[in-house]
C-alpha cells in the first residue's frame, strides 16, 4: 500500500505532467537531458522513504492527456491534414444499417434506400445508439436553420428577382402571426404593381415560407424550367419576384393586384427530420382574397430525394396547362 508521501508525490507528478512543456533541454552534469530519468525498480523504493515525483511519474509523461486522432496519426508518421469529417446527415452515411445482427442485409439496405424513415438504426439496451442520437440532433439543427435563416441575396441576384416583404417584420413575428404573412403593406403592393407585368396568363413567384433552405436548394433549377416551359406553349408569363416572410395565401393579393389568370408560388415547406429542403408549388385559378383553401392545387415533396426540381418543373407546366383549359383548380379541377 502506498504511503501518504507517495500519494502526494504521484499527485504532484500528474500536475506537473499537465503543464506546458519546458524550454529546450539543458544537459546536466552527467550529460543526460534534465528531467529524463528512468523509472526505478520496485526493489529500489525504500519503505517509508519519501519518493521523488520523478521516480514515480516522469515529468515528460503525457499518458494522462488523450491524443486526438490527428495527433496520434502524426505520431505514427501519418498525415490527416486533408481528411474531412464524416457528414452523418448525408444519404450515404444514413444508408448504412447500424443493427448488430442482420439476417438479410441486402433486403434491409433495399428497404432503407426507398424511405428516409429511420429504420435499421438498432439500439444500445433501451437507448438509441450514439450515432443515431447525433444524427437526430444534426437533422433537428438543420430544420431550425431552415426556418430561421434568410434566402441569400446572391441567389436572388443571380435569378434577377426583386424582393417584397409581407407585414411581418422579422422571423419571430412571421412564426407567431401567420395572418401577417398573408398580406402586404400598401407600399409592398405598390412595388409589385409597378415592377410586374399585368393581365398575364401565369404569374410565378417564390417565397421562403418555412424553409429558406428549400428555396436555396431548388429554386435555381425549377424556376427556369417552369418559365421556359410556359412560354414555349405560347402563354404570357408575368415578372417573377421573391416574397420574404410569406405564407401561401399571400398569392391571393398578388393575383388580384396583377389580374393574373393563374398564380403559382414556389414555397419552402415546414422542415422535418427527414429533410429540410422540401419545396411545394401552390397553384390557383383566379385566386381572390378570402377564397377557400380547397381551390389550390399543390405539387409537393420537391427535393433531391423526392421529386427532383427539374422533373417537378416540367410536371408543374403540365398542371398549369390543365388548369387553364379547365378554368378551375384545387378540388374543382377534379370535377
mmCIF file of N, CA and C in Angstrom, residues 59-165:
data_model
loop_
_atom_site.group_PDB
_atom_site.id
_atom_site.type_symbol
_atom_site.label_atom_id
_atom_site.label_comp_id
_atom_site.label_asym_id
_atom_site.label_seq_id
_atom_site.Cartn_x
_atom_site.Cartn_y
_atom_site.Cartn_z
ATOM 1 N N UNK A 59 8.503 13.570 -15.504
ATOM 2 C CA UNK A 59 7.879 14.861 -15.750
ATOM 3 C C UNK A 59 7.436 15.023 -17.186
ATOM 4 N N UNK A 60 8.032 14.296 -18.105
ATOM 5 C CA UNK A 60 7.650 14.412 -19.515
ATOM 6 C C UNK A 60 6.497 13.509 -19.897
ATOM 7 N N UNK A 61 5.952 12.730 -18.912
ATOM 8 C CA UNK A 61 4.886 11.794 -19.246
ATOM 9 C C UNK A 61 3.637 12.528 -19.675
ATOM 10 N N UNK A 62 2.924 11.966 -20.658
ATOM 11 C CA UNK A 62 1.712 12.616 -21.166
ATOM 12 C C UNK A 62 0.563 11.634 -21.312
ATOM 13 N N UNK A 63 0.652 10.504 -20.587
ATOM 14 C CA UNK A 63 -0.394 9.500 -20.756
ATOM 15 C C UNK A 63 -1.731 9.946 -20.192
ATOM 16 N N UNK A 64 -1.716 10.979 -19.362
ATOM 17 C CA UNK A 64 -2.979 11.465 -18.821
ATOM 18 C C UNK A 64 -3.765 12.279 -19.839
ATOM 19 N N UNK A 65 -3.091 12.767 -20.883
ATOM 20 C CA UNK A 65 -3.736 13.591 -21.888
ATOM 21 C C UNK A 65 -3.994 12.759 -23.124
ATOM 22 N N UNK A 66 -5.252 12.472 -23.411
ATOM 23 C CA UNK A 66 -5.596 11.658 -24.569
ATOM 24 C C UNK A 66 -5.314 12.423 -25.856
ATOM 25 N N UNK A 67 -4.654 11.778 -26.791
ATOM 26 C CA UNK A 67 -4.312 12.426 -28.052
ATOM 27 C C UNK A 67 -5.485 12.385 -29.013
ATOM 28 N N UNK A 68 -5.599 13.438 -29.799
ATOM 29 C CA UNK A 68 -6.616 13.470 -30.842
ATOM 30 C C UNK A 68 -6.182 12.554 -31.962
ATOM 31 N N UNK A 69 -7.119 12.095 -32.845
ATOM 32 C CA UNK A 69 -6.752 11.236 -33.966
ATOM 33 C C UNK A 69 -5.666 11.842 -34.840
ATOM 34 N N UNK A 70 -5.715 13.166 -35.045
ATOM 35 C CA UNK A 70 -4.707 13.781 -35.901
ATOM 36 C C UNK A 70 -3.342 13.736 -35.247
ATOM 37 N N UNK A 71 -3.292 13.968 -33.913
ATOM 38 C CA UNK A 71 -2.022 13.912 -33.216
ATOM 39 C C UNK A 71 -1.479 12.499 -33.182
ATOM 40 N N UNK A 72 -2.392 11.539 -32.997
ATOM 41 C CA UNK A 72 -1.956 10.151 -32.992
ATOM 42 C C UNK A 72 -1.402 9.758 -34.351
ATOM 43 N N UNK A 73 -2.033 10.227 -35.406
ATOM 44 C CA UNK A 73 -1.548 9.924 -36.752
ATOM 45 C C UNK A 73 -0.173 10.484 -36.992
ATOM 46 N N UNK A 74 0.073 11.716 -36.486
ATOM 47 C CA UNK A 74 1.379 12.323 -36.654
ATOM 48 C C UNK A 74 2.431 11.505 -35.928
ATOM 49 N N UNK A 75 2.041 10.945 -34.781
ATOM 50 C CA UNK A 75 2.991 10.129 -34.034
ATOM 51 C C UNK A 75 3.381 8.886 -34.795
ATOM 52 N N UNK A 76 2.528 8.399 -35.682
ATOM 53 C CA UNK A 76 2.822 7.204 -36.479
ATOM 54 C C UNK A 76 3.373 7.562 -37.854
ATOM 55 N N UNK A 77 3.579 8.852 -38.066
ATOM 56 C CA UNK A 77 4.103 9.257 -39.358
ATOM 57 C C UNK A 77 3.015 9.402 -40.397
ATOM 58 N N UNK A 78 1.728 9.423 -39.962
ATOM 59 C CA UNK A 78 0.620 9.562 -40.890
ATOM 60 C C UNK A 78 0.108 10.995 -40.861
ATOM 61 N N UNK A 79 -0.401 11.469 -41.980
ATOM 62 C CA UNK A 79 -0.918 12.829 -42.064
ATOM 63 C C UNK A 79 -2.390 12.803 -42.410
ATOM 64 N N UNK A 80 -3.198 13.517 -41.641
ATOM 65 C CA UNK A 80 -4.640 13.596 -41.887
ATOM 66 C C UNK A 80 -5.072 15.032 -42.112
ATOM 67 N N UNK A 81 -4.156 15.872 -42.546
ATOM 68 C CA UNK A 81 -4.463 17.282 -42.705
ATOM 69 C C UNK A 81 -5.569 17.556 -43.697
ATOM 70 N N UNK A 82 -5.674 16.740 -44.765
ATOM 71 C CA UNK A 82 -6.671 16.965 -45.799
ATOM 72 C C UNK A 82 -7.927 16.130 -45.596
ATOM 73 N N UNK A 83 -7.962 15.324 -44.531
ATOM 74 C CA UNK A 83 -9.106 14.442 -44.303
ATOM 75 C C UNK A 83 -10.289 15.237 -43.778
ATOM 76 N N UNK A 84 -11.476 15.000 -44.331
ATOM 77 C CA UNK A 84 -12.678 15.717 -43.925
ATOM 78 C C UNK A 84 -13.489 14.870 -42.954
ATOM 79 N N UNK A 85 -14.185 15.541 -42.052
ATOM 80 C CA UNK A 85 -15.049 14.829 -41.124
ATOM 81 C C UNK A 85 -16.233 14.233 -41.863
ATOM 82 N N UNK A 86 -16.700 13.106 -41.387
ATOM 83 C CA UNK A 86 -17.838 12.426 -41.989
ATOM 84 C C UNK A 86 -19.120 13.211 -41.747
ATOM 85 N N UNK A 87 -19.916 13.419 -42.795
ATOM 86 C CA UNK A 87 -21.201 14.093 -42.670
ATOM 87 C C UNK A 87 -22.251 13.048 -42.306
ATOM 88 N N UNK A 88 -22.619 13.002 -41.029
ATOM 89 C CA UNK A 88 -23.531 11.954 -40.569
ATOM 90 C C UNK A 88 -24.948 12.157 -41.083
ATOM 91 N N UNK A 89 -25.250 13.320 -41.669
ATOM 92 C CA UNK A 89 -26.589 13.562 -42.209
ATOM 93 C C UNK A 89 -26.686 13.236 -43.688
ATOM 94 N N UNK A 90 -25.591 12.831 -44.322
ATOM 95 C CA UNK A 90 -25.614 12.552 -45.758
ATOM 96 C C UNK A 90 -26.365 11.254 -46.042
ATOM 97 N N UNK A 91 -27.012 11.141 -47.206
ATOM 98 C CA UNK A 91 -27.731 9.910 -47.558
ATOM 99 C C UNK A 91 -26.827 8.682 -47.550
ATOM 100 N N UNK A 92 -25.561 8.858 -47.927
ATOM 101 C CA UNK A 92 -24.641 7.722 -47.972
ATOM 102 C C UNK A 92 -24.399 7.144 -46.577
ATOM 103 N N UNK A 93 -24.232 8.015 -45.601
ATOM 104 C CA UNK A 93 -23.999 7.548 -44.234
ATOM 105 C C UNK A 93 -25.273 6.965 -43.637
ATOM 106 N N UNK A 94 -26.417 7.619 -43.876
ATOM 107 C CA UNK A 94 -27.676 7.117 -43.335
ATOM 108 C C UNK A 94 -28.092 5.785 -43.951
ATOM 109 N N UNK A 95 -27.547 5.456 -45.133
ATOM 110 C CA UNK A 95 -27.917 4.204 -45.806
ATOM 111 C C UNK A 95 -27.245 2.993 -45.190
ATOM 112 N N UNK A 96 -26.312 3.199 -44.271
ATOM 113 C CA UNK A 96 -25.587 2.083 -43.649
ATOM 114 C C UNK A 96 -26.341 1.617 -42.402
ATOM 115 N N UNK A 97 -26.800 0.361 -42.347
ATOM 116 C CA UNK A 97 -27.526 -0.137 -41.171
ATOM 117 C C UNK A 97 -26.635 -0.134 -39.935
ATOM 118 N N UNK A 98 -27.217 0.134 -38.779
ATOM 119 C CA UNK A 98 -26.475 0.145 -37.525
ATOM 120 C C UNK A 98 -26.845 -1.030 -36.626
ATOM 121 N N UNK A 99 -27.636 -1.964 -37.155
ATOM 122 C CA UNK A 99 -28.009 -3.148 -36.377
ATOM 123 C C UNK A 99 -26.793 -4.032 -36.153
ATOM 124 N N UNK A 100 -26.752 -4.676 -35.008
ATOM 125 C CA UNK A 100 -25.617 -5.548 -34.686
ATOM 126 C C UNK A 100 -25.698 -6.887 -35.400
ATOM 127 N N UNK A 101 -26.899 -7.429 -35.535
ATOM 128 C CA UNK A 101 -27.067 -8.741 -36.164
ATOM 129 C C UNK A 101 -28.160 -8.643 -37.231
ATOM 130 N N UNK A 102 -27.786 -8.808 -38.485
ATOM 131 C CA UNK A 102 -28.712 -8.650 -39.605
ATOM 132 C C UNK A 102 -28.806 -9.967 -40.367
ATOM 133 N N UNK A 103 -30.006 -10.521 -40.465
ATOM 134 C CA UNK A 103 -30.185 -11.775 -41.184
ATOM 135 C C UNK A 103 -30.210 -11.564 -42.693
ATOM 136 N N UNK A 104 -30.828 -10.481 -43.143
ATOM 137 C CA UNK A 104 -30.927 -10.204 -44.577
ATOM 138 C C UNK A 104 -30.449 -8.771 -44.838
ATOM 139 N N UNK A 105 -29.140 -8.589 -44.930
ATOM 140 C CA UNK A 105 -28.568 -7.254 -45.108
ATOM 141 C C UNK A 105 -29.014 -6.628 -46.426
ATOM 142 N N UNK A 106 -29.019 -7.395 -47.515
ATOM 143 C CA UNK A 106 -29.408 -6.848 -48.818
ATOM 144 C C UNK A 106 -30.857 -6.353 -48.784
ATOM 145 N N UNK A 107 -31.738 -7.131 -48.169
ATOM 146 C CA UNK A 107 -33.136 -6.725 -48.084
ATOM 147 C C UNK A 107 -33.311 -5.466 -47.256
ATOM 148 N N UNK A 108 -32.581 -5.367 -46.143
ATOM 149 C CA UNK A 108 -32.671 -4.188 -45.286
ATOM 150 C C UNK A 108 -32.135 -2.954 -46.009
ATOM 151 N N UNK A 109 -31.017 -3.097 -46.716
ATOM 152 C CA UNK A 109 -30.441 -1.956 -47.434
ATOM 153 C C UNK A 109 -31.359 -1.493 -48.559
ATOM 154 N N UNK A 110 -32.049 -2.433 -49.223
ATOM 155 C CA UNK A 110 -33.017 -2.040 -50.260
ATOM 156 C C UNK A 110 -34.171 -1.251 -49.640
ATOM 157 N N UNK A 111 -34.634 -1.713 -48.492
ATOM 158 C CA UNK A 111 -35.725 -1.025 -47.809
ATOM 159 C C UNK A 111 -35.294 0.379 -47.388
ATOM 160 N N UNK A 112 -34.080 0.498 -46.846
ATOM 161 C CA UNK A 112 -33.587 1.795 -46.392
ATOM 162 C C UNK A 112 -33.377 2.759 -47.550
ATOM 163 N N UNK A 113 -33.071 2.240 -48.730
ATOM 164 C CA UNK A 113 -32.843 3.104 -49.893
ATOM 165 C C UNK A 113 -34.141 3.687 -50.445
ATOM 166 N N UNK A 114 -35.288 3.137 -50.018
ATOM 167 C CA UNK A 114 -36.583 3.571 -50.542
ATOM 168 C C UNK A 114 -37.359 4.469 -49.594
ATOM 169 N N UNK A 115 -36.784 4.782 -48.444
ATOM 170 C CA UNK A 115 -37.503 5.641 -47.492
ATOM 171 C C UNK A 115 -36.514 6.415 -46.636
ATOM 172 N N UNK A 116 -36.848 7.659 -46.298
ATOM 173 C CA UNK A 116 -35.998 8.415 -45.371
ATOM 174 C C UNK A 116 -36.290 8.095 -43.911
ATOM 175 N N UNK A 117 -37.253 7.175 -43.662
ATOM 176 C CA UNK A 117 -37.586 6.808 -42.284
ATOM 177 C C UNK A 117 -36.373 6.169 -41.613
ATOM 178 N N UNK A 118 -36.282 6.340 -40.301
ATOM 179 C CA UNK A 118 -35.126 5.831 -39.555
ATOM 180 C C UNK A 118 -35.358 4.371 -39.183
ATOM 181 N N UNK A 119 -34.987 3.488 -40.091
ATOM 182 C CA UNK A 119 -35.078 2.057 -39.847
ATOM 183 C C UNK A 119 -33.664 1.475 -39.875
ATOM 184 N N UNK A 120 -33.502 0.332 -39.231
ATOM 185 C CA UNK A 120 -32.187 -0.304 -39.203
ATOM 186 C C UNK A 120 -31.184 0.423 -38.336
ATOM 187 N N UNK A 121 -31.666 1.238 -37.364
ATOM 188 C CA UNK A 121 -30.732 2.013 -36.546
ATOM 189 C C UNK A 121 -30.300 1.271 -35.285
ATOM 190 N N UNK A 122 -31.067 0.262 -34.887
ATOM 191 C CA UNK A 122 -30.683 -0.503 -33.715
ATOM 192 C C UNK A 122 -30.801 0.287 -32.428
ATOM 193 N N UNK A 123 -30.280 -0.303 -31.343
ATOM 194 C CA UNK A 123 -30.332 0.354 -30.041
ATOM 195 C C UNK A 123 -29.205 -0.182 -29.173
ATOM 196 N N UNK A 124 -28.960 0.513 -28.086
ATOM 197 C CA UNK A 124 -27.986 0.078 -27.089
ATOM 198 C C UNK A 124 -28.759 -0.084 -25.787
ATOM 199 N N UNK A 125 -29.227 -1.304 -25.526
ATOM 200 C CA UNK A 125 -30.129 -1.508 -24.411
ATOM 201 C C UNK A 125 -31.441 -0.817 -24.717
ATOM 202 N N UNK A 126 -31.972 -0.033 -23.796
ATOM 203 C CA UNK A 126 -33.228 0.681 -24.051
ATOM 204 C C UNK A 126 -33.023 2.023 -24.754
ATOM 205 N N UNK A 127 -31.789 2.367 -25.041
ATOM 206 C CA UNK A 127 -31.490 3.684 -25.595
ATOM 207 C C UNK A 127 -31.086 3.605 -27.063
ATOM 208 N N UNK A 128 -31.184 4.786 -27.722
ATOM 209 C CA UNK A 128 -30.675 4.885 -29.086
ATOM 210 C C UNK A 128 -29.157 4.831 -29.073
ATOM 211 N N UNK A 129 -28.592 4.372 -30.170
ATOM 212 C CA UNK A 129 -27.139 4.380 -30.281
ATOM 213 C C UNK A 129 -26.646 5.823 -30.415
ATOM 214 N N UNK A 130 -25.392 6.022 -30.054
ATOM 215 C CA UNK A 130 -24.831 7.378 -30.062
ATOM 216 C C UNK A 130 -24.915 8.001 -31.447
ATOM 217 N N UNK A 131 -24.579 7.249 -32.486
ATOM 218 C CA UNK A 131 -24.592 7.801 -33.847
ATOM 219 C C UNK A 131 -26.017 8.187 -34.257
ATOM 220 N N UNK A 132 -26.998 7.383 -33.879
ATOM 221 C CA UNK A 132 -28.392 7.706 -34.190
ATOM 222 C C UNK A 132 -28.820 8.983 -33.487
ATOM 223 N N UNK A 133 -28.455 9.131 -32.220
ATOM 224 C CA UNK A 133 -28.814 10.332 -31.468
ATOM 225 C C UNK A 133 -28.140 11.570 -32.049
ATOM 226 N N UNK A 134 -26.879 11.443 -32.433
ATOM 227 C CA UNK A 134 -26.173 12.582 -33.028
ATOM 228 C C UNK A 134 -26.801 12.979 -34.365
ATOM 229 N N UNK A 135 -27.224 11.986 -35.144
ATOM 230 C CA UNK A 135 -27.871 12.284 -36.429
ATOM 231 C C UNK A 135 -29.201 12.995 -36.215
ATOM 232 N N UNK A 136 -29.957 12.548 -35.220
ATOM 233 C CA UNK A 136 -31.220 13.218 -34.893
ATOM 234 C C UNK A 136 -30.983 14.683 -34.517
ATOM 235 N N UNK A 137 -29.967 14.918 -33.709
ATOM 236 C CA UNK A 137 -29.664 16.282 -33.280
ATOM 237 C C UNK A 137 -29.203 17.137 -34.469
ATOM 238 N N UNK A 138 -28.412 16.526 -35.373
ATOM 239 C CA UNK A 138 -27.949 17.270 -36.549
ATOM 240 C C UNK A 138 -29.106 17.614 -37.476
ATOM 241 N N UNK A 139 -30.021 16.671 -37.682
ATOM 242 C CA UNK A 139 -31.185 16.928 -38.542
ATOM 243 C C UNK A 139 -32.101 17.980 -37.917
ATOM 244 N N UNK A 140 -32.224 17.939 -36.602
ATOM 245 C CA UNK A 140 -33.039 18.948 -35.924
ATOM 246 C C UNK A 140 -32.411 20.334 -36.069
ATOM 247 N N UNK A 141 -31.096 20.404 -35.989
ATOM 248 C CA UNK A 141 -30.408 21.683 -36.166
ATOM 249 C C UNK A 141 -30.602 22.214 -37.581
ATOM 250 N N UNK A 142 -30.552 21.310 -38.567
ATOM 251 C CA UNK A 142 -30.772 21.724 -39.960
ATOM 252 C C UNK A 142 -32.187 22.259 -40.163
ATOM 253 N N UNK A 143 -33.150 21.623 -39.481
ATOM 254 C CA UNK A 143 -34.540 22.089 -39.587
ATOM 255 C C UNK A 143 -34.699 23.474 -38.977
ATOM 256 N N UNK A 144 -34.068 23.719 -37.846
ATOM 257 C CA UNK A 144 -34.143 25.041 -37.215
ATOM 258 C C UNK A 144 -33.488 26.103 -38.104
ATOM 259 N N UNK A 145 -32.341 25.753 -38.678
ATOM 260 C CA UNK A 145 -31.664 26.699 -39.574
ATOM 261 C C UNK A 145 -32.547 27.037 -40.772
ATOM 262 N N UNK A 146 -33.237 26.026 -41.300
ATOM 263 C CA UNK A 146 -34.094 26.238 -42.472
ATOM 264 C C UNK A 146 -35.190 27.251 -42.175
ATOM 265 N N UNK A 147 -35.704 27.222 -40.959
ATOM 266 C CA UNK A 147 -36.790 28.130 -40.582
ATOM 267 C C UNK A 147 -36.274 29.548 -40.342
ATOM 268 N N UNK A 148 -35.150 29.668 -39.657
ATOM 269 C CA UNK A 148 -34.704 30.983 -39.190
ATOM 270 C C UNK A 148 -33.744 31.702 -40.126
ATOM 271 N N UNK A 149 -33.103 30.999 -41.025
ATOM 272 C CA UNK A 149 -32.172 31.684 -41.926
ATOM 273 C C UNK A 149 -32.934 32.422 -43.030
ATOM 274 N N UNK A 150 -32.243 33.334 -43.718
ATOM 275 C CA UNK A 150 -32.817 34.062 -44.844
ATOM 276 C C UNK A 150 -32.256 33.520 -46.151
ATOM 277 N N UNK A 151 -33.031 33.620 -47.199
ATOM 278 C CA UNK A 151 -32.542 33.260 -48.524
ATOM 279 C C UNK A 151 -31.440 34.243 -48.912
ATOM 280 N N UNK A 152 -30.351 33.738 -49.443
ATOM 281 C CA UNK A 152 -29.208 34.590 -49.754
ATOM 282 C C UNK A 152 -29.536 35.571 -50.880
ATOM 283 N N UNK A 153 -29.033 36.775 -50.729
ATOM 284 C CA UNK A 153 -29.232 37.797 -51.750
ATOM 285 C C UNK A 153 -28.505 37.422 -53.038
ATOM 286 N N UNK A 154 -27.426 36.657 -52.908
ATOM 287 C CA UNK A 154 -26.676 36.219 -54.096
ATOM 288 C C UNK A 154 -27.551 35.379 -55.020
ATOM 289 N N UNK A 155 -28.342 34.484 -54.443
ATOM 290 C CA UNK A 155 -29.237 33.657 -55.251
ATOM 291 C C UNK A 155 -30.284 34.519 -55.947
ATOM 292 N N UNK A 156 -30.883 35.427 -55.217
ATOM 293 C CA UNK A 156 -31.917 36.292 -55.796
ATOM 294 C C UNK A 156 -31.340 37.179 -56.900
ATOM 295 N N UNK A 157 -30.106 37.631 -56.715
ATOM 296 C CA UNK A 157 -29.459 38.452 -57.742
ATOM 297 C C UNK A 157 -29.181 37.635 -59.009
ATOM 298 N N UNK A 158 -28.748 36.400 -58.822
ATOM 299 C CA UNK A 158 -28.469 35.552 -59.986
ATOM 300 C C UNK A 158 -29.728 35.308 -60.811
ATOM 301 N N UNK A 159 -30.857 35.182 -60.132
ATOM 302 C CA UNK A 159 -32.117 34.920 -60.823
ATOM 303 C C UNK A 159 -32.845 36.203 -61.228
ATOM 304 N N UNK A 160 -32.289 37.340 -60.852
ATOM 305 C CA UNK A 160 -32.903 38.617 -61.226
ATOM 306 C C UNK A 160 -34.231 38.876 -60.539
ATOM 307 N N UNK A 161 -34.357 38.489 -59.284
ATOM 308 C CA UNK A 161 -35.626 38.646 -58.552
ATOM 309 C C UNK A 161 -35.545 39.809 -57.573
ATOM 310 N N UNK A 162 -36.523 40.692 -57.622
ATOM 311 C CA UNK A 162 -36.611 41.730 -56.602
ATOM 312 C C UNK A 162 -37.401 41.167 -55.414
ATOM 313 N N UNK A 163 -37.265 41.810 -54.261
ATOM 314 C CA UNK A 163 -37.860 41.298 -53.018
ATOM 315 C C UNK A 163 -38.948 42.223 -52.486
ATOM 316 N N UNK A 164 -40.040 41.614 -52.040
ATOM 317 C CA UNK A 164 -41.131 42.333 -51.378
ATOM 318 C C UNK A 164 -41.416 41.621 -50.059
ATOM 319 N N UNK A 165 -41.579 42.373 -48.988
ATOM 320 C CA UNK A 165 -41.866 41.776 -47.689
ATOM 321 C C UNK A 165 -43.351 41.884 -47.356
#
